[in-house]
Amino acid sequence: MKKTILFALLSIAALSVAEAKKKAPKEAPKPVIELKSASDSVSYAAGYANTQGLIPFIQQQHKVDTAYMADFILGFKEAKDKVNDPRFTAYTAGVQIARLVEERMIAGMGNELKDSPDSLVRELFYQGFIAALEGDTTKFNMTDAGQYFKTRMEADKKAKDEKLYGENRRAGEKFLEENAKKEGVQVTASGLQYKVITEGTGPKPTATQEVSVKYEGKLVDGTVFDSSYKRKDPVTKFRANQVIKGWTEALTMMPMGSKWELYIPYNLAYGEREQGKIKPYSALIFTVELIGITGVEAPKAEPETVPAAKLTPAKKATKSTKRAK
């Protein structure tokens, strides 16, 4: 019984191999290459040498599996005599655009719509894409499609942000609301809050001047996300307008030598962007010392004056002291 089964399996395998050989395209015999002149040899060598690095390139850039090199070579052979054929040029352009759409547009929009009320239906995306290329306005024209897509994406982003970061935004708003009531905290028209720890006596920088500062940044829960004090050189230099809006506003109000604590709403900080440990819509707290302004001398300290009442009057010379002289 076992021999019969084994014979049957071997027969099936043999038939499968034979069938595969029948279906496989017959490879044309390789041409006999004759290099009869120096031009022949340099041409052949040039072609050979210029494939150096090609296989890793098509693996990385075109995602070609080396198991399918025969198919790559077949495509190359067919294309080399058609590169100036406009129909073939259009066809290959379609292939390349399809790859870009799949790898960039589809992947990018799918990720953008993640955690939002909408999701990307791949086949319908392609149907809409092709309809536009064919000029089919059954469902949309270009203007209507663009407007609808923009409106939905804005709504989806808002809903996604609320889902992912709404709690973080509300925590910042609550902190700032309560902080504004504290003694010594001042609030500007933009919503920036600050508290003067040390009031400097120097000039105030303009937005385009370079400043030297020491600082520490915290989230509203007290987490320190950056501190120049922890570096070997704690002093950092930059133009006053090269930082977030809340910093620029504060720096241009600070006399040199000041130390302030800043409480910055998310719209004056990094807004909707994620920045390392800082989540989107985060209110931030900074301690900032304005050490100097490039090109501006620090104010000289006033000499300490001693009240006249405390001065000890000189003693009058006595007879004994006169004799000592």
Short mmCIF file of C-alpha atoms in Angstrom, two decimals:
data_model
loop_
_atom_site.label_atom_id
_atom_site.label_comp_id
_atom_site.label_asym_id
_atom_site.label_seq_id
_atom_site.Cartn_x
_atom_site.Cartn_y
_atom_site.Cartn_z
CA MET A 1 0.00 0.00 0.00
CA LYS A 2 2.82 2.42 0.96
CA LYS A 3 4.69 1.67 -2.26
CA THR A 4 1.57 2.44 -4.30
CA ILE A 5 1.12 5.84 -2.57
CA LEU A 6 4.81 6.70 -3.00
CA PHE A 7 4.66 5.78 -6.70
CA ALA A 8 1.56 7.94 -7.16
CA LEU A 9 3.22 10.96 -5.47
CA LEU A 10 6.34 10.56 -7.60
CA SER A 11 4.20 10.35 -10.73
CA ILE A 12 2.33 13.54 -9.81
CA ALA A 13 5.60 15.36 -9.13
CA ALA A 14 7.04 14.25 -12.46
CA LEU A 15 3.92 15.37 -14.31
CA SER A 16 4.02 18.76 -12.51
CA VAL A 17 7.63 19.35 -13.53
CA ALA A 18 6.86 18.36 -17.12
CA GLU A 19 3.84 20.67 -17.20
CA ALA A 20 5.89 23.55 -15.77
CA LYS A 21 8.53 23.03 -18.45
CA LYS A 22 5.85 23.16 -21.15
CA LYS A 23 4.42 26.46 -19.79
CA ALA A 24 7.78 28.16 -19.14
CA PRO A 25 8.88 30.36 -22.03
CA LYS A 26 11.78 28.91 -23.92
CA GLU A 27 14.89 30.98 -23.53
CA ALA A 28 16.43 32.07 -26.78
CA PRO A 29 19.93 30.73 -27.25
CA LYS A 30 22.55 33.20 -26.17
CA PRO A 31 24.22 34.91 -29.13
CA VAL A 32 27.83 34.09 -29.81
CA ILE A 33 29.79 37.21 -28.93
CA GLU A 34 32.76 38.03 -31.11
CA LEU A 35 35.02 40.92 -30.25
CA LYS A 36 36.75 41.62 -33.54
CA SER A 37 38.17 45.06 -32.84
CA ALA A 38 39.28 47.34 -30.05
CA SER A 39 35.97 49.23 -30.38
CA ASP A 40 34.11 45.95 -29.95
CA SER A 41 36.07 45.12 -26.83
CA VAL A 42 35.80 48.57 -25.24
CA SER A 43 32.03 48.65 -25.91
CA TYR A 44 31.48 45.22 -24.34
CA ALA A 45 33.73 46.08 -21.38
CA ALA A 46 31.93 49.41 -20.91
CA GLY A 47 28.56 47.68 -20.73
CA TYR A 48 29.91 45.10 -18.29
CA ALA A 49 31.68 47.65 -16.07
CA ASN A 50 28.65 49.96 -15.86
CA THR A 51 26.55 47.37 -14.07
CA GLN A 52 28.75 47.77 -11.00
CA GLY A 53 26.45 48.56 -8.05
CA LEU A 54 23.31 48.10 -10.17
CA ILE A 55 21.96 45.05 -8.35
CA PRO A 56 22.12 46.65 -4.87
CA PHE A 57 20.55 49.79 -6.43
CA ILE A 58 17.54 47.99 -7.91
CA GLN A 59 17.16 46.02 -4.69
CA GLN A 60 17.02 49.16 -2.54
CA GLN A 61 15.42 51.73 -4.84
CA HIS A 62 13.09 49.52 -6.88
CA LYS A 63 12.58 46.67 -4.39
CA VAL A 64 13.58 44.02 -6.92
CA ASP A 65 14.05 40.59 -5.35
CA THR A 66 17.13 38.92 -6.84
CA ALA A 67 15.06 35.74 -7.19
CA TYR A 68 13.35 37.58 -10.08
CA MET A 69 16.47 38.80 -11.86
CA ALA A 70 15.45 36.85 -14.97
CA ASP A 71 12.27 38.94 -15.12
CA PHE A 72 14.25 42.14 -14.63
CA ILE A 73 16.58 41.17 -17.48
CA LEU A 74 13.59 40.27 -19.70
CA GLY A 75 12.06 43.70 -19.03
CA PHE A 76 15.37 45.39 -19.75
CA LYS A 77 15.76 43.54 -23.06
CA GLU A 78 12.26 44.52 -24.17
CA ALA A 79 12.68 48.15 -23.10
CA LYS A 80 16.11 48.87 -24.56
CA ASP A 81 14.71 48.96 -28.12
CA LYS A 82 11.58 50.92 -27.13
CA VAL A 83 12.97 53.79 -25.11
CA ASN A 84 12.11 56.28 -27.87
CA ASP A 85 8.62 54.84 -28.50
CA PRO A 86 6.08 57.39 -27.12
CA ARG A 87 3.53 54.68 -26.31
CA PHE A 88 6.11 52.69 -24.37
CA THR A 89 7.28 55.90 -22.62
CA ALA A 90 3.70 56.59 -21.51
CA TYR A 91 3.24 53.01 -20.36
CA THR A 92 6.42 52.98 -18.25
CA ALA A 93 5.50 56.38 -16.79
CA GLY A 94 2.18 54.87 -15.68
CA VAL A 95 4.04 52.01 -13.99
CA GLN A 96 6.33 54.42 -12.16
CA ILE A 97 3.47 56.69 -11.03
CA ALA A 98 1.52 53.66 -9.78
CA ARG A 99 4.48 52.75 -7.59
CA LEU A 100 4.77 56.30 -6.23
CA VAL A 101 1.04 56.47 -5.52
CA GLU A 102 1.09 53.16 -3.66
CA GLU A 103 4.24 53.81 -1.65
CA ARG A 104 3.75 57.51 -0.86
CA MET A 105 0.19 58.74 -1.33
CA ILE A 106 -1.68 55.65 -0.15
CA ALA A 107 0.71 54.99 2.73
CA GLY A 108 0.86 58.67 3.74
CA MET A 109 -2.89 59.29 3.69
CA GLY A 110 -3.60 56.02 5.44
CA ASN A 111 -1.31 57.09 8.26
CA GLU A 112 -2.76 60.63 8.31
CA LEU A 113 -6.30 59.29 8.66
CA LYS A 114 -5.38 56.82 11.40
CA ASP A 115 -7.31 57.51 14.63
CA SER A 116 -9.69 59.84 12.74
CA PRO A 117 -13.39 59.24 11.91
CA ASP A 118 -12.48 58.41 8.27
CA SER A 119 -10.23 55.78 6.72
CA LEU A 120 -8.73 55.33 3.25
CA VAL A 121 -10.41 52.75 0.97
CA ARG A 122 -7.56 51.80 -1.36
CA GLU A 123 -9.57 50.61 -4.38
CA LEU A 124 -11.88 53.66 -4.33
CA PHE A 125 -8.85 55.93 -4.15
CA TYR A 126 -7.56 54.34 -7.36
CA GLN A 127 -10.97 54.59 -9.02
CA GLY A 128 -11.12 58.31 -8.24
CA PHE A 129 -7.52 58.75 -9.43
CA ILE A 130 -8.20 57.06 -12.77
CA ALA A 131 -11.56 58.87 -13.22
CA ALA A 132 -9.74 62.21 -12.97
CA LEU A 133 -7.15 61.12 -15.55
CA GLU A 134 -9.95 60.02 -17.90
CA GLY A 135 -11.87 63.29 -17.40
CA ASP A 136 -14.85 61.46 -15.85
CA THR A 137 -16.89 63.99 -13.80
CA THR A 138 -19.73 61.63 -12.86
CA LYS A 139 -19.03 61.94 -9.11
CA PHE A 140 -16.84 65.06 -8.81
CA ASN A 141 -15.10 67.68 -10.86
CA MET A 142 -11.59 68.77 -9.80
CA THR A 143 -12.75 71.85 -7.88
CA ASP A 144 -15.46 70.01 -5.93
CA ALA A 145 -13.22 67.03 -5.19
CA GLY A 146 -10.43 69.27 -3.92
CA GLN A 147 -12.76 71.28 -1.69
CA TYR A 148 -14.52 68.22 -0.28
CA PHE A 149 -11.21 66.47 0.40
CA LYS A 150 -9.76 69.56 2.11
CA THR A 151 -12.85 70.04 4.31
CA ARG A 152 -12.94 66.40 5.38
CA MET A 153 -9.21 66.28 6.11
CA GLU A 154 -9.44 69.40 8.29
CA ALA A 155 -12.38 67.91 10.21
CA ASP A 156 -10.56 64.58 10.55
CA LYS A 157 -7.41 66.24 11.85
CA LYS A 158 -9.38 68.22 14.41
CA ALA A 159 -11.17 65.08 15.61
CA LYS A 160 -7.91 63.10 15.67
CA ASP A 161 -6.09 65.80 17.63
CA GLU A 162 -8.93 66.00 20.12
CA LYS A 163 -8.85 62.23 20.58
CA LEU A 164 -5.07 62.01 21.00
CA TYR A 165 -4.16 65.34 22.59
CA GLY A 166 -7.36 66.95 23.91
CA GLU A 167 -6.58 65.98 27.49
CA ASN A 168 -3.09 67.45 27.20
CA ARG A 169 -4.46 70.72 25.79
CA ARG A 170 -7.06 71.00 28.56
CA ALA A 171 -4.42 70.35 31.25
CA GLY A 172 -2.36 73.27 29.93
CA GLU A 173 -5.34 75.59 29.73
CA LYS A 174 -6.36 74.74 33.30
CA PHE A 175 -2.83 75.31 34.58
CA LEU A 176 -2.59 78.74 32.91
CA GLU A 177 -6.02 79.79 34.16
CA GLU A 178 -5.06 79.05 37.76
CA ASN A 179 -1.49 80.36 37.40
CA ALA A 180 -2.70 83.77 36.18
CA LYS A 181 -4.32 84.36 39.59
CA LYS A 182 -1.07 83.86 41.52
CA GLU A 183 0.78 86.75 43.10
CA GLY A 184 3.46 88.30 40.91
CA VAL A 185 2.29 86.66 37.67
CA GLN A 186 1.67 89.12 34.83
CA VAL A 187 -0.26 88.37 31.62
CA THR A 188 0.34 90.07 28.27
CA ALA A 189 -2.21 90.70 25.51
CA SER A 190 -1.01 87.60 23.64
CA GLY A 191 -1.68 85.34 26.64
CA LEU A 192 1.98 85.00 27.69
CA GLN A 193 2.41 84.84 31.45
CA TYR A 194 5.60 85.75 33.29
CA LYS A 195 6.95 86.34 36.75
CA VAL A 196 10.01 88.47 37.50
CA ILE A 197 12.46 86.66 39.77
CA THR A 198 15.35 89.09 39.29
CA GLU A 199 14.95 92.44 37.53
CA GLY A 200 18.02 93.40 35.47
CA THR A 201 19.23 96.94 34.92
CA GLY A 202 20.62 96.56 31.38
CA PRO A 203 19.05 97.34 28.00
CA LYS A 204 16.34 95.20 26.40
CA PRO A 205 17.26 93.26 23.24
CA THR A 206 15.49 93.74 19.93
CA ALA A 207 14.06 90.71 18.11
CA THR A 208 17.01 90.58 15.68
CA GLN A 209 19.79 90.83 18.29
CA GLU A 210 21.75 87.81 19.47
CA VAL A 211 21.30 87.03 23.14
CA SER A 212 23.08 84.81 25.67
CA VAL A 213 20.81 82.91 28.05
CA LYS A 214 20.64 80.15 30.61
CA TYR A 215 17.34 78.30 30.82
CA GLU A 216 15.32 75.31 31.96
CA GLY A 217 12.10 74.06 30.31
CA LYS A 218 9.35 72.07 32.00
CA LEU A 219 5.93 70.66 31.16
CA VAL A 220 3.01 71.73 33.34
CA ASP A 221 3.31 68.45 35.28
CA GLY A 222 6.86 69.43 36.30
CA THR A 223 8.73 67.17 33.85
CA VAL A 224 12.00 68.83 32.76
CA PHE A 225 12.45 68.35 29.00
CA ASP A 226 15.49 70.59 28.47
CA SER A 227 18.01 72.44 30.60
CA SER A 228 21.11 74.38 29.64
CA TYR A 229 22.21 74.22 33.29
CA LYS A 230 22.98 70.51 32.83
CA ARG A 231 25.44 71.17 30.00
CA LYS A 232 29.17 71.76 30.35
CA ASP A 233 28.64 75.29 29.04
CA PRO A 234 25.23 76.42 30.32
CA VAL A 235 25.13 79.62 28.25
CA THR A 236 23.28 79.36 24.90
CA LYS A 237 23.34 81.99 22.13
CA PHE A 238 20.73 82.69 19.44
CA ARG A 239 18.80 85.56 17.87
CA ALA A 240 15.77 86.56 19.88
CA ASN A 241 13.46 85.87 16.92
CA GLN A 242 14.85 82.37 16.23
CA VAL A 243 12.85 80.76 19.03
CA ILE A 244 9.20 80.14 19.83
CA LYS A 245 6.91 83.19 19.91
CA GLY A 246 6.57 83.20 23.69
CA TRP A 247 10.33 83.41 24.13
CA THR A 248 10.72 86.19 21.55
CA GLU A 249 8.04 88.27 23.25
CA ALA A 250 9.53 87.76 26.70
CA LEU A 251 13.16 88.38 25.68
CA THR A 252 12.32 91.70 24.06
CA MET A 253 10.71 92.84 27.34
CA MET A 254 13.54 91.64 29.63
CA PRO A 255 16.29 94.03 30.71
CA MET A 256 19.71 92.38 30.48
CA GLY A 257 20.59 90.71 33.76
CA SER A 258 16.98 89.63 34.40
CA LYS A 259 15.76 86.21 35.45
CA TRP A 260 12.12 85.47 34.68
CA GLU A 261 9.80 82.51 34.81
CA LEU A 262 7.67 82.17 31.68
CA TYR A 263 4.34 80.34 31.35
CA ILE A 264 3.66 79.88 27.65
CA PRO A 265 0.33 78.78 26.02
CA TYR A 266 0.64 76.13 23.32
CA ASN A 267 -0.11 78.64 20.52
CA LEU A 268 2.97 80.66 21.56
CA ALA A 269 5.06 77.47 21.92
CA TYR A 270 5.14 74.53 19.48
CA GLY A 271 1.40 74.56 18.72
CA GLU A 272 0.12 71.40 17.05
CA ARG A 273 3.64 70.01 16.48
CA GLU A 274 5.30 67.29 18.52
CA GLN A 275 8.79 68.25 19.67
CA GLY A 276 10.67 65.43 21.39
CA LYS A 277 9.10 64.97 24.83
CA ILE A 278 6.70 67.84 24.14
CA LYS A 279 3.31 66.64 22.92
CA PRO A 280 1.17 68.73 20.57
CA TYR A 281 -0.87 71.48 22.28
CA SER A 282 1.46 71.62 25.30
CA ALA A 283 1.69 74.68 27.53
CA LEU A 284 5.29 75.14 28.72
CA ILE A 285 7.15 76.63 31.68
CA PHE A 286 10.62 78.16 31.31
CA THR A 287 13.07 79.72 33.71
CA VAL A 288 15.16 82.15 31.62
CA GLU A 289 18.21 84.22 32.57
CA LEU A 290 19.20 86.93 30.09
CA ILE A 291 22.98 86.95 30.57
CA GLY A 292 23.96 89.25 27.74
CA ILE A 293 23.31 90.81 24.35
CA THR A 294 25.99 90.43 21.69
CA GLY A 295 27.75 93.73 21.10
CA VAL A 296 26.27 95.36 24.20
CA GLU A 297 28.30 95.91 27.36
CA ALA A 298 26.81 94.81 30.63
CA PRO A 299 25.94 97.75 32.91
CA LYS A 300 28.66 98.51 35.44
CA ALA A 301 27.76 97.89 39.04
CA GLU A 302 27.30 101.06 41.04
CA PRO A 303 29.98 101.45 43.79
CA GLU A 304 28.51 100.84 47.19
CA THR A 305 28.12 104.09 49.15
CA VAL A 306 28.54 104.07 52.91
CA PRO A 307 26.18 106.36 54.87
CA ALA A 308 27.98 109.33 56.41
CA ALA A 309 26.66 108.48 59.86
CA LYS A 310 28.62 105.25 59.80
CA LEU A 311 31.96 106.89 58.95
CA THR A 312 34.36 106.90 61.94
CA PRO A 313 35.86 110.39 62.44
CA ALA A 314 39.64 110.65 62.65
CA LYS A 315 40.98 110.88 66.20
CA LYS A 316 42.71 114.06 67.28
CA ALA A 317 46.41 113.71 67.98
CA THR A 318 47.22 113.55 71.67
CA LYS A 319 50.35 114.82 73.38
CA SER A 320 51.76 111.33 73.54
CA THR A 321 51.27 110.75 69.82
CA LYS A 322 52.87 114.09 69.04
CA ARG A 323 55.93 113.12 71.07
CA ALA A 324 56.09 109.75 69.20
CA LYS A 325 56.37 111.64 65.90
#
